[in-house]
Amino acid sequence: MLKLRLYIAIFMSLSFSTLALSQVGIKYDINASDPLAVVAAMDKFYSSPTGQAASGSVTLYQYMANGDNPATHAFLVSFPNLEEMQQTFTRNALSQDWASFLAELNMASDQIDSVMYRATGISGGDPSKVTSPNTANYWIYLNVSDSATYASAWQTLTNKNDDLDVASGLSEILADGSSNVTHVIAQRANDLPSLLGRTNSQLVGWDDFVEAVSSIRTVVSRDMLGQVKTWSASN
């Protein structure tokens, strides 16, 4: 029943893009017993009339490093507004394409966790520089007690380092169960050298940033992921 609720939620909102740039979204951690079957199920769904009616995209990531989290993959789903989510939910709930897809996906994976987020509109870097279909991604989960101060300090830091070939975004966490996470920073680049080539201490303005936020934020966790595939109605 837990798996059923997970995939109902995932595919009721099939207007998805990326964590950094979307308006509202949900990340689902899954343990995939058959990753190829997960991809095949999504391929099949997106070739169906219901999949082609979706207005956005779905992205699957594979974890490279995520601590003691047993998840192997993450689905990132996002949508521009709640109205779009509701319309997609209604369409999928009445679709045999969706029901068949759900059954296939349930056989290939189990849910581990889920997080709902909303973009703050604060971003850094130039997304046009990130062109790889298999990006390297670094997600940093935070507990922040002063959102305005943190957002201002983080925007200042990213502005001072806009020469990096990294795109990033700050989102607030709307729902995460019993976790104390309040925000997440999502960074993505074409490859690991581009993403991690410059250490924090080498960033322009890093010391000022630490001084501004050290008393108002705690880093809860850090995840490294590789983008596996993105689906949309156009591909």
Short mmCIF file of C-alpha atoms in Angstrom, two decimals, residues 130-226:
data_model
loop_
_atom_site.label_atom_id
_atom_site.label_comp_id
_atom_site.label_asym_id
_atom_site.label_seq_id
_atom_site.Cartn_x
_atom_site.Cartn_y
_atom_site.Cartn_z
CA VAL A 130 24.98 22.78 -18.11
CA THR A 131 24.22 20.81 -21.26
CA SER A 132 24.98 17.18 -20.39
CA PRO A 133 22.05 14.72 -20.33
CA ASN A 134 23.82 13.01 -17.42
CA THR A 135 24.65 15.81 -15.02
CA ALA A 136 26.53 15.51 -11.75
CA ASN A 137 24.43 16.78 -8.84
CA TYR A 138 25.13 17.86 -5.27
CA TRP A 139 22.15 18.33 -2.93
CA ILE A 140 22.75 19.95 0.47
CA TYR A 141 19.97 19.73 3.06
CA LEU A 142 19.89 22.42 5.73
CA ASN A 143 18.14 23.48 8.91
CA VAL A 144 17.88 27.28 8.77
CA SER A 145 16.48 29.45 11.57
CA ASP A 146 16.59 32.78 9.68
CA SER A 147 15.53 32.20 6.08
CA ALA A 148 15.86 35.79 4.87
CA THR A 149 19.39 36.24 6.20
CA TYR A 150 20.53 32.89 4.83
CA ALA A 151 19.01 33.49 1.40
CA SER A 152 20.67 36.90 1.15
CA ALA A 153 24.07 35.53 2.16
CA TRP A 154 23.83 32.58 -0.20
CA GLN A 155 22.80 34.80 -3.14
CA THR A 156 25.76 37.07 -2.46
CA LEU A 157 28.12 34.09 -2.44
CA THR A 158 26.80 32.68 -5.72
CA ASN A 159 26.97 36.10 -7.39
CA LYS A 160 30.64 36.37 -6.47
CA ASN A 161 31.38 33.00 -8.08
CA ASP A 162 29.36 33.23 -11.29
CA ASP A 163 32.34 32.13 -13.36
CA LEU A 164 31.78 28.52 -12.28
CA ASP A 165 30.17 26.11 -14.73
CA VAL A 166 27.61 25.20 -12.07
CA ALA A 167 23.88 26.01 -11.87
CA SER A 168 22.25 26.06 -8.45
CA GLY A 169 19.03 26.88 -6.67
CA LEU A 170 17.73 27.33 -3.13
CA SER A 171 14.40 25.74 -2.19
CA GLU A 172 12.40 25.61 1.01
CA ILE A 173 11.10 22.31 2.34
CA LEU A 174 7.32 22.15 2.73
CA ALA A 175 6.95 18.59 4.01
CA ASP A 176 9.50 15.98 5.05
CA GLY A 177 7.95 13.79 7.74
CA SER A 178 9.90 13.88 11.02
CA SER A 179 13.07 15.42 9.58
CA ASN A 180 14.23 18.88 10.69
CA VAL A 181 15.30 19.97 7.19
CA THR A 182 14.03 23.43 6.20
CA HIS A 183 15.92 24.12 2.95
CA VAL A 184 17.90 22.42 0.21
CA ILE A 185 20.54 23.73 -2.15
CA ALA A 186 20.70 21.86 -5.45
CA GLN A 187 23.83 22.22 -7.56
CA ARG A 188 24.37 20.63 -10.97
CA ALA A 189 27.15 20.61 -13.55
CA ASN A 190 28.16 18.69 -16.65
CA ASP A 191 30.57 16.48 -14.71
CA LEU A 192 32.20 15.96 -11.32
CA PRO A 193 35.33 18.06 -12.04
CA SER A 194 33.11 21.03 -12.93
CA LEU A 195 30.92 20.48 -9.88
CA LEU A 196 33.63 19.90 -7.27
CA GLY A 197 36.75 21.38 -8.86
CA ARG A 198 36.76 24.41 -6.59
CA THR A 199 36.66 23.80 -2.83
CA ASN A 200 34.55 25.90 -0.49
CA SER A 201 37.61 27.65 0.91
CA GLN A 202 38.55 28.70 -2.63
CA LEU A 203 35.22 30.39 -3.29
CA VAL A 204 35.28 34.17 -3.41
CA GLY A 205 33.54 35.47 -0.29
CA TRP A 206 33.40 32.10 1.49
CA ASP A 207 34.66 33.42 4.84
CA ASP A 208 32.09 36.22 4.80
CA PHE A 209 29.35 33.70 3.99
CA VAL A 210 30.34 31.43 6.89
CA GLU A 211 30.42 34.36 9.28
CA ALA A 212 26.94 35.44 8.18
CA VAL A 213 25.25 32.02 8.44
CA SER A 214 27.18 29.96 10.99
CA SER A 215 24.76 30.78 13.81
CA ILE A 216 21.56 30.32 11.78
CA ARG A 217 22.12 27.14 9.76
CA THR A 218 23.10 23.54 10.29
CA VAL A 219 24.01 21.17 7.46
CA VAL A 220 21.81 18.08 7.90
CA SER A 221 23.03 15.93 5.01
CA ARG A 222 24.80 16.00 1.64
CA ASP A 223 24.00 13.76 -1.33
CA MET A 224 25.87 13.20 -4.58
CA LEU A 225 23.86 11.96 -7.56
CA GLY A 226 24.17 11.27 -11.25
#
